[in-house]
Short mmCIF file of C-alpha atoms in Angstrom, two decimals:
data_model
loop_
_atom_site.label_atom_id
_atom_site.label_comp_id
_atom_site.label_asym_id
_atom_site.label_seq_id
_atom_site.Cartn_x
_atom_site.Cartn_y
_atom_site.Cartn_z
CA MET K 1 0.00 0.00 0.00
CA ALA K 2 2.76 2.41 0.94
CA VAL K 3 4.59 1.67 -2.33
CA ALA K 4 1.40 2.26 -4.34
CA LYS K 5 0.77 5.55 -2.55
CA GLY K 6 4.36 6.61 -3.21
CA LYS K 7 4.02 5.82 -6.94
CA SER K 8 0.72 7.71 -7.19
CA ARG K 9 2.30 10.73 -5.49
CA ASP K 10 5.25 10.63 -7.92
CA ALA K 11 2.88 10.40 -10.88
CA ALA K 12 0.84 13.34 -9.58
CA ALA K 13 4.01 15.37 -9.01
CA ARG K 14 5.20 14.63 -12.55
CA LYS K 15 1.83 15.71 -13.97
CA ARG K 16 2.02 18.98 -12.02
CA ARG K 17 5.57 19.60 -13.25
CA GLN K 18 4.54 18.84 -16.83
CA LYS K 19 1.55 21.21 -16.58
CA ALA K 20 3.72 23.96 -15.10
CA LYS K 21 6.26 23.47 -17.87
CA GLU K 22 3.57 23.75 -20.56
CA GLU K 23 2.34 26.99 -18.99
CA ARG K 24 5.88 28.40 -19.05
CA LEU K 25 6.49 27.36 -22.65
CA SER K 26 3.33 29.22 -23.71
CA LEU K 27 5.09 32.47 -22.81
CA VAL K 28 6.19 33.51 -26.29
CA LEU K 29 5.73 36.77 -28.15
CA TYR K 30 3.45 35.38 -30.87
CA ARG K 31 1.03 33.89 -28.28
CA ARG K 32 1.12 36.14 -25.20
CA PRO K 33 3.16 39.22 -26.18
CA PHE K 34 2.31 41.60 -23.32
CA ILE K 35 2.79 39.21 -20.41
CA THR K 36 5.95 37.81 -22.07
CA LEU K 37 7.51 41.27 -22.31
CA HIS K 38 6.35 42.07 -18.77
CA TYR K 39 7.98 38.93 -17.34
CA PHE K 40 11.12 39.59 -19.40
CA LEU K 41 11.50 43.06 -17.86
CA LEU K 42 10.84 41.71 -14.35
CA GLU K 43 13.44 38.95 -14.83
CA THR K 44 15.96 41.55 -16.05
CA VAL K 45 15.37 43.68 -12.94
CA THR K 46 15.59 40.59 -10.70
CA ASN K 47 18.89 39.53 -12.25
CA LEU K 48 20.32 43.03 -11.83
CA LYS K 49 19.33 43.05 -8.16
CA GLU K 50 20.90 39.61 -7.61
CA TRP K 51 24.13 40.65 -9.32
CA MET K 52 24.32 43.86 -7.29
CA SER K 53 23.79 41.98 -4.03
CA LYS K 54 26.51 39.47 -4.97
CA LEU K 55 28.88 42.33 -5.78
CA ARG K 56 28.15 43.93 -2.40
CA GLU K 57 28.88 40.63 -0.64
CA ARG K 58 32.26 40.42 -2.40
CA ARG K 59 33.05 44.13 -2.38
CA GLY K 60 36.62 43.49 -1.19
CA THR K 61 37.36 41.30 -4.22
CA VAL K 62 35.58 43.76 -6.51
CA LEU K 63 37.61 46.71 -5.19
CA LEU K 64 40.85 44.75 -5.58
CA PHE K 65 39.93 43.80 -9.14
CA LEU K 66 39.01 47.39 -10.03
CA GLY K 67 42.26 48.62 -8.48
CA VAL K 68 44.38 46.18 -10.52
CA CYS K 69 42.47 47.06 -13.70
CA SER K 70 42.98 50.78 -13.03
CA VAL K 71 46.74 50.38 -12.54
CA VAL K 72 47.07 48.27 -15.71
CA SER K 73 44.92 50.71 -17.71
CA ILE K 74 46.89 53.76 -16.56
CA THR K 75 50.21 52.03 -17.31
CA PHE K 76 49.08 50.95 -20.77
CA TYR K 77 47.54 54.37 -21.52
CA THR K 78 50.80 56.10 -20.59
CA ALA K 79 52.86 53.72 -22.74
CA TYR K 80 50.39 54.08 -25.63
CA TYR K 81 50.57 57.89 -25.82
CA THR K 82 54.17 58.46 -24.72
CA GLU K 83 56.41 58.94 -27.75
CA GLY K 84 59.29 56.54 -28.18
CA ALA K 85 60.52 53.41 -29.95
CA HIS K 86 58.18 51.28 -27.84
CA GLN K 87 55.07 52.93 -29.27
CA THR K 88 54.95 50.76 -32.41
CA HIS K 89 54.98 47.55 -30.37
CA VAL K 90 52.37 48.87 -27.91
CA HIS K 91 50.02 49.87 -30.75
CA TYR K 92 50.46 46.45 -32.35
CA LEU K 93 49.70 44.67 -29.06
CA ALA K 94 46.65 46.89 -28.45
CA LYS K 95 45.18 46.06 -31.87
CA ARG K 96 45.82 42.34 -31.44
CA PHE K 97 44.36 42.37 -27.92
CA HIS K 98 41.11 44.07 -29.01
CA TRP K 99 40.86 41.80 -32.06
CA SER K 100 41.37 38.67 -29.94
CA VAL K 101 38.87 39.72 -27.24
CA TYR K 102 36.29 40.48 -29.96
CA TRP K 103 36.44 36.92 -31.33
CA LEU K 104 36.64 35.42 -27.83
CA ILE K 105 33.37 37.13 -26.86
CA LEU K 106 31.70 35.96 -30.07
CA GLY K 107 32.80 32.40 -29.30
CA ILE K 108 31.34 32.56 -25.78
CA MET K 109 28.08 33.92 -27.20
CA SER K 110 27.94 31.02 -29.64
CA SER K 111 27.85 28.31 -26.95
CA CYS K 112 26.40 30.24 -24.01
CA GLY K 113 24.26 33.21 -25.02
CA LEU K 114 21.71 33.72 -22.18
CA GLY K 115 19.98 30.41 -22.69
CA THR K 116 20.27 30.39 -26.48
CA GLY K 117 23.33 29.94 -28.63
CA VAL K 118 23.98 32.85 -31.00
CA HIS K 119 25.30 31.39 -34.26
CA THR K 120 28.30 33.68 -34.44
CA PHE K 121 30.21 31.28 -36.70
CA LEU K 122 27.67 31.69 -39.50
CA LEU K 123 27.08 35.39 -38.78
CA TYR K 124 30.66 36.59 -38.24
CA LEU K 125 33.52 34.10 -38.50
CA CYS K 126 32.42 32.31 -41.67
CA PRO K 127 31.93 35.57 -43.67
CA HIS K 128 35.31 36.79 -42.40
CA ILE K 129 37.06 33.60 -43.60
CA ILE K 130 35.26 33.86 -46.95
CA ASN K 131 36.36 37.51 -47.31
CA VAL K 132 40.00 36.64 -46.57
CA THR K 133 39.87 33.63 -48.96
CA LEU K 134 38.51 35.70 -51.85
CA ALA K 135 41.03 38.46 -51.11
CA ALA K 136 43.97 36.04 -51.07
CA TYR K 137 43.13 34.61 -54.51
CA GLU K 138 42.31 38.00 -56.03
CA CYS K 139 45.36 39.79 -54.62
CA GLY K 140 47.67 36.86 -55.31
CA SER K 141 49.03 37.36 -51.80
CA THR K 142 48.11 37.16 -48.14
CA ASP K 143 50.23 40.23 -47.40
CA PHE K 144 47.27 42.57 -46.88
CA PRO K 145 46.95 44.54 -43.59
CA GLU K 146 47.13 42.70 -40.31
CA PRO K 147 43.87 42.44 -38.32
CA PRO K 148 41.77 44.21 -37.28
CA TYR K 149 40.97 44.99 -40.89
CA PRO K 150 39.37 48.23 -42.05
CA GLU K 151 35.87 48.29 -43.52
CA HIS K 152 37.05 45.87 -46.18
CA VAL K 153 40.32 44.19 -47.13
CA ILE K 154 42.42 46.08 -49.70
CA CYS K 155 45.09 44.39 -51.80
CA PRO K 156 48.68 45.63 -51.43
CA GLN K 157 49.90 48.06 -54.11
CA ILE K 158 52.51 45.58 -55.32
CA VAL K 159 50.61 42.51 -56.50
CA GLY K 160 52.04 39.33 -55.01
CA THR K 161 53.32 36.39 -57.04
CA GLU K 162 53.24 33.81 -54.26
CA SER K 163 51.24 30.65 -54.76
CA ILE K 164 48.09 30.79 -52.69
CA THR K 165 47.37 27.57 -50.84
CA VAL K 166 44.72 26.47 -48.37
CA TRP K 167 47.37 26.35 -45.64
CA SER K 168 48.51 29.94 -46.22
CA ILE K 169 44.90 31.17 -45.92
CA MET K 170 44.38 29.03 -42.80
CA SER K 171 47.42 30.66 -41.16
CA LYS K 172 46.03 34.11 -42.06
CA VAL K 173 42.80 33.49 -40.10
CA ARG K 174 44.33 31.30 -37.37
CA LEU K 175 44.17 33.95 -34.61
CA GLU K 176 40.48 34.72 -35.18
CA ALA K 177 39.50 31.05 -35.47
CA CYS K 178 41.47 29.95 -32.40
CA MET K 179 40.13 32.75 -30.19
CA TRP K 180 36.58 31.95 -31.34
CA GLY K 181 37.20 28.26 -30.54
CA ILE K 182 38.54 29.12 -27.06
CA GLY K 183 35.41 31.20 -26.48
CA THR K 184 33.15 28.27 -27.41
CA ALA K 185 35.05 26.06 -24.93
CA ILE K 186 34.58 28.66 -22.15
CA GLY K 187 30.87 28.89 -23.01
CA GLU K 188 30.46 25.16 -22.30
CA LEU K 189 31.45 25.58 -18.63
CA PRO K 190 28.08 26.78 -17.14
CA PRO K 191 26.31 23.39 -17.60
CA TYR K 192 29.31 21.63 -16.03
CA PHE K 193 29.44 23.92 -12.98
CA MET K 194 25.64 23.86 -12.58
CA ALA K 195 25.49 20.06 -12.48
CA ARG K 196 28.57 19.83 -10.25
CA ALA K 197 27.16 22.35 -7.74
CA ALA K 198 23.81 20.53 -7.68
CA ARG K 199 25.54 17.20 -6.98
CA LEU K 200 27.67 18.67 -4.18
CA SER K 201 24.82 20.53 -2.50
CA GLY K 202 22.19 17.86 -3.07
CA THR K 203 19.67 20.45 -4.36
CA ASP K 204 18.30 20.86 -7.86
CA PRO K 205 19.23 24.07 -9.69
CA GLU K 206 16.51 26.16 -11.28
CA ASP K 207 17.12 24.91 -14.81
CA GLU K 208 14.80 22.95 -17.09
CA ASP K 209 17.66 21.30 -18.97
CA TYR K 210 19.04 19.89 -15.72
CA GLU K 211 15.60 18.61 -14.74
CA GLU K 212 15.37 16.80 -18.08
CA PHE K 213 18.88 15.46 -17.53
CA GLU K 214 17.93 14.00 -14.12
CA ASP K 215 14.78 12.45 -15.59
CA MET K 216 16.95 10.89 -18.29
CA LEU K 217 19.31 9.43 -15.67
CA GLU K 218 16.38 7.65 -14.07
CA GLN K 219 15.40 6.02 -17.38
CA ASP K 220 17.01 2.76 -18.46
CA SER K 221 15.71 3.12 -22.01
CA ALA K 222 14.19 5.86 -24.10
CA GLN K 223 11.94 6.04 -27.12
CA GLY K 224 12.60 8.40 -30.03
CA CYS K 225 15.78 9.46 -31.80
CA VAL K 226 16.64 12.47 -29.62
CA PRO K 227 16.22 10.74 -26.20
CA ARG K 228 18.23 7.76 -27.44
CA ALA K 229 20.96 10.09 -28.74
CA LYS K 230 21.07 11.83 -25.34
CA LEU K 231 21.41 8.52 -23.51
CA TRP K 232 24.14 7.45 -25.93
CA VAL K 233 26.08 10.70 -25.36
CA LYS K 234 25.76 10.27 -21.59
CA ASP K 235 26.96 6.64 -21.71
CA MET K 236 29.90 7.40 -24.01
CA VAL K 237 31.13 10.32 -21.91
CA GLN K 238 30.74 8.30 -18.70
CA ARG K 239 32.63 5.28 -20.10
CA LEU K 240 35.42 6.92 -22.14
CA GLY K 241 36.07 9.97 -19.93
CA PHE K 242 38.67 12.31 -21.46
CA PHE K 243 38.61 10.70 -24.91
CA GLY K 244 34.81 10.64 -24.99
CA ILE K 245 34.65 14.36 -24.21
CA LEU K 246 37.37 15.00 -26.81
CA ALA K 247 35.43 13.08 -29.46
CA PHE K 248 32.16 14.95 -28.85
CA ALA K 249 33.92 18.35 -28.68
CA SER K 250 35.69 17.69 -32.01
CA ILE K 251 32.50 17.61 -34.09
CA PRO K 252 29.56 20.02 -34.42
CA ASN K 253 27.38 18.61 -31.65
CA PRO K 254 24.13 20.26 -30.43
CA LEU K 255 24.03 17.79 -27.50
CA PHE K 256 27.39 18.83 -26.03
CA ASP K 257 25.65 20.67 -23.14
CA LEU K 258 24.54 17.19 -22.06
CA ALA K 259 28.18 16.08 -21.99
CA GLY K 260 28.99 19.01 -19.70
CA MET K 261 26.11 18.13 -17.37
CA THR K 262 27.19 14.48 -17.33
CA CYS K 263 30.77 15.43 -16.40
CA GLY K 264 29.57 17.78 -13.65
CA HIS K 265 27.07 15.26 -12.28
CA TYR K 266 29.65 12.46 -12.10
CA MET K 267 32.30 14.80 -10.64
CA VAL K 268 34.74 14.58 -13.55
CA PRO K 269 37.78 16.77 -12.68
CA PHE K 270 37.57 20.29 -14.11
CA TRP K 271 40.82 20.14 -16.09
CA THR K 272 39.85 16.79 -17.60
CA PHE K 273 36.59 18.26 -18.91
CA PHE K 274 37.90 21.68 -19.91
CA GLY K 275 41.18 20.34 -21.35
CA ALA K 276 39.40 17.82 -23.59
CA THR K 277 36.82 20.44 -24.62
CA LEU K 278 39.50 23.02 -25.42
CA ILE K 279 41.62 20.59 -27.47
CA GLY K 280 38.58 19.27 -29.34
CA LYS K 281 37.06 22.64 -30.18
CA VAL K 282 40.27 24.58 -30.97
CA CYS K 283 42.64 21.98 -32.41
CA VAL K 284 40.17 19.70 -34.21
CA LYS K 285 36.69 21.14 -34.78
CA MET K 286 37.79 24.68 -35.59
CA HIS K 287 40.35 23.53 -38.13
CA ILE K 288 37.81 21.24 -39.83
CA GLN K 289 35.29 24.09 -40.13
CA LYS K 290 37.95 26.53 -41.32
CA LEU K 291 39.31 24.09 -43.89
CA PHE K 292 35.81 23.37 -45.24
CA VAL K 293 34.93 27.07 -45.72
CA ILE K 294 38.27 27.88 -47.39
CA MET K 295 38.04 24.92 -49.77
CA VAL K 296 34.42 25.69 -50.74
CA PHE K 297 35.24 29.35 -51.51
CA SER K 298 38.60 28.78 -53.19
CA LYS K 299 38.93 30.26 -56.68
CA HIS K 300 38.52 27.12 -58.80
CA ILE K 301 35.60 25.79 -56.71
CA VAL K 302 33.75 29.13 -57.00
CA GLU K 303 34.26 29.13 -60.78
CA GLN K 304 32.93 25.58 -61.03
CA LEU K 305 29.88 26.46 -58.92
CA LEU K 306 29.14 29.48 -61.15
CA SER K 307 29.37 27.32 -64.27
CA LEU K 308 27.05 24.72 -62.68
CA ILE K 309 24.51 27.43 -61.80
CA GLY K 310 24.69 28.73 -65.38
CA SER K 311 24.06 25.26 -66.81
CA VAL K 312 20.64 24.98 -65.09
CA PRO K 313 17.99 24.93 -67.87
CA ARG K 314 15.99 28.15 -68.42
CA ILE K 315 16.73 29.88 -65.11
CA GLY K 316 20.49 29.20 -65.02
CA PRO K 317 21.76 32.41 -66.70
CA SER K 318 19.41 34.62 -64.66
CA LEU K 319 20.60 32.97 -61.43
CA GLN K 320 24.25 33.15 -62.46
CA LYS K 321 24.19 36.89 -63.23
CA PRO K 322 23.73 38.28 -59.66
CA PHE K 323 26.39 35.94 -58.26
CA HIS K 324 28.82 36.97 -61.00
CA GLN K 325 28.06 40.68 -60.44
CA TYR K 326 28.56 40.32 -56.70
CA LEU K 327 31.94 38.60 -57.10
CA GLU K 328 33.10 41.20 -59.62
CA ALA K 329 32.06 44.01 -57.27
CA GLN K 330 33.96 42.36 -54.42
CA LYS K 331 37.07 42.07 -56.60
CA LYS K 332 36.94 45.78 -57.45
CA LYS K 333 36.49 46.60 -53.79
CA LEU K 334 39.58 44.52 -52.93
CA ARG K 335 41.60 46.50 -55.45
CA ASN K 336 40.22 49.77 -54.01
CA GLU K 337 38.59 50.70 -57.31
CA GLY K 338 35.27 51.45 -55.58
CA SER K 339 32.02 49.76 -56.47
CA THR K 340 29.79 50.34 -53.48
CA GLU K 341 26.74 51.18 -55.60
CA ALA K 342 27.10 47.96 -57.58
CA VAL K 343 27.27 45.88 -54.42
CA ASN K 344 24.37 47.66 -52.74
CA GLY K 345 22.25 47.39 -55.89
CA ASN K 346 22.70 43.63 -56.13
CA TRP K 347 19.67 41.66 -54.98
CA LEU K 348 21.95 38.94 -53.62
CA GLN K 349 23.44 41.43 -51.16
CA TRP K 350 19.89 42.52 -50.27
CA VAL K 351 18.89 38.90 -49.51
CA PHE K 352 22.00 38.37 -47.35
CA GLY K 353 21.21 41.53 -45.41
CA TRP K 354 17.65 40.46 -44.72
CA VAL K 355 18.72 36.94 -43.70
CA LEU K 356 21.13 38.50 -41.20
CA LEU K 357 18.43 40.81 -39.79
CA VAL K 358 15.91 37.97 -39.46
CA THR K 359 18.50 35.78 -37.72
CA ILE K 360 19.34 38.52 -35.21
CA PHE K 361 15.61 39.15 -34.63
CA LEU K 362 14.99 35.45 -33.89
CA ILE K 363 17.95 35.37 -31.49
CA VAL K 364 16.61 38.40 -29.59
CA CYS K 365 13.14 36.82 -29.43
CA SER K 366 14.55 33.54 -28.08
CA ILE K 367 16.41 35.44 -25.34
CA ILE K 368 13.19 37.28 -24.39
CA HIS K 369 11.27 33.98 -24.30
CA SER K 370 13.93 32.27 -22.18
CA MET K 371 14.06 35.06 -19.58
CA ALA K 372 10.26 35.38 -19.42
CA GLN K 373 9.90 31.63 -18.85
CA THR K 374 12.58 31.77 -16.15
CA TYR K 375 10.59 34.44 -14.30
CA ALA K 376 7.40 32.37 -14.65
CA LYS K 377 9.27 29.47 -13.05
CA ARG K 378 10.24 31.74 -10.14
CA LEU K 379 6.56 32.56 -9.57
CA GLN K 380 5.59 28.88 -9.73
CA GLN K 381 8.24 27.96 -7.17
CA GLN K 382 7.04 30.74 -4.86
CA MET K 383 3.49 29.38 -5.12
CA GLN K 384 4.72 25.86 -4.28
CA LEU K 385 6.56 27.15 -1.20
CA LYS K 386 3.41 28.92 -0.02
CA GLU K 387 1.36 25.75 -0.47
CA LYS K 388 3.91 23.73 1.52
CA LYS K 389 3.82 26.29 4.35
CA LYS K 390 0.01 26.14 4.43
CA LYS K 391 0.09 22.34 4.65
CA LYS K 392 2.59 22.49 7.51
CA THR K 393 0.46 25.00 9.46
CA LYS K 394 -2.63 22.81 8.95
CA THR K 395 -0.88 19.68 10.21
CA LYS K 396 0.31 21.59 13.31
#
């Protein structure tokens, strides 16, 4: 009897959790716009208050950090503007530092991003690699200005005669790609620390993904492709350890957050998890992605693709024309001959611009939805605490 009552209570609790989750997921802009925006603003204010209270608790550390940053900034500022032989090196280091931090932040946004990954590889890094690849073949050299580049890459006045290879282009974009890869590895740490803290404290964090992860741990088998894939990832990481993490970090893997949660839950050492993730994402995955983009947009491949587009019956020539115009305009821009009007007037450029705007809009909407649903979960937990207190007072 006691076992049956326990099972019925568990089933009722699961139904309540499922109903509460469905209510939270209904908080989207296209269904409930006003309450979604209201909860988003309230969650923003709540987070700001929590951050400010944490900063006040650690004000000694904060003051020390600000003091060190002030001393470093003043020293660097003085060296930057004081005339001397050192100024060239300081300016070079400043440019490289800003350029590296820019790509590092984009990498963190790609794998972390306030509950939703911002696809910064497709939006920023991939177009940058394409631009450098086209410039290298058109200029006949990779000796154009060091990053950060101006508005667009300009070929050197003396046209190079060096043979352009995939490896020379890869070395030209190595800094940007590696910093972006390091950022993606850093962005994978929150799920690891969340699961590790929950295991140490014995309490569940306020995160839906972790709740799903714990439900998955209780299941011996799962139905459907995605649940089975999740169980397989969990088993592989648990069995192979460092090499399992390395394998999953070395390929584009939307389930890698699950690997981080698994490592945190089973108390895998930090440097084992982060070291394997860093090696996989920077040394393997990033080079595969970079090599693929450079090979696809190399000169002979682009020419073959244009000829294939032109060979399509009836619509081929009309499709080929805007691509050809766009590439010609880009070549003139690389040689600083100016063709801004031609590029802006091309419908292909117009389509790319709108795709970028729509992507950014969807990312912003997903962030709003995530934060609104988090605030709704706070309210639900407060209601549950009140109900528990009422039951305790009644029993007394």
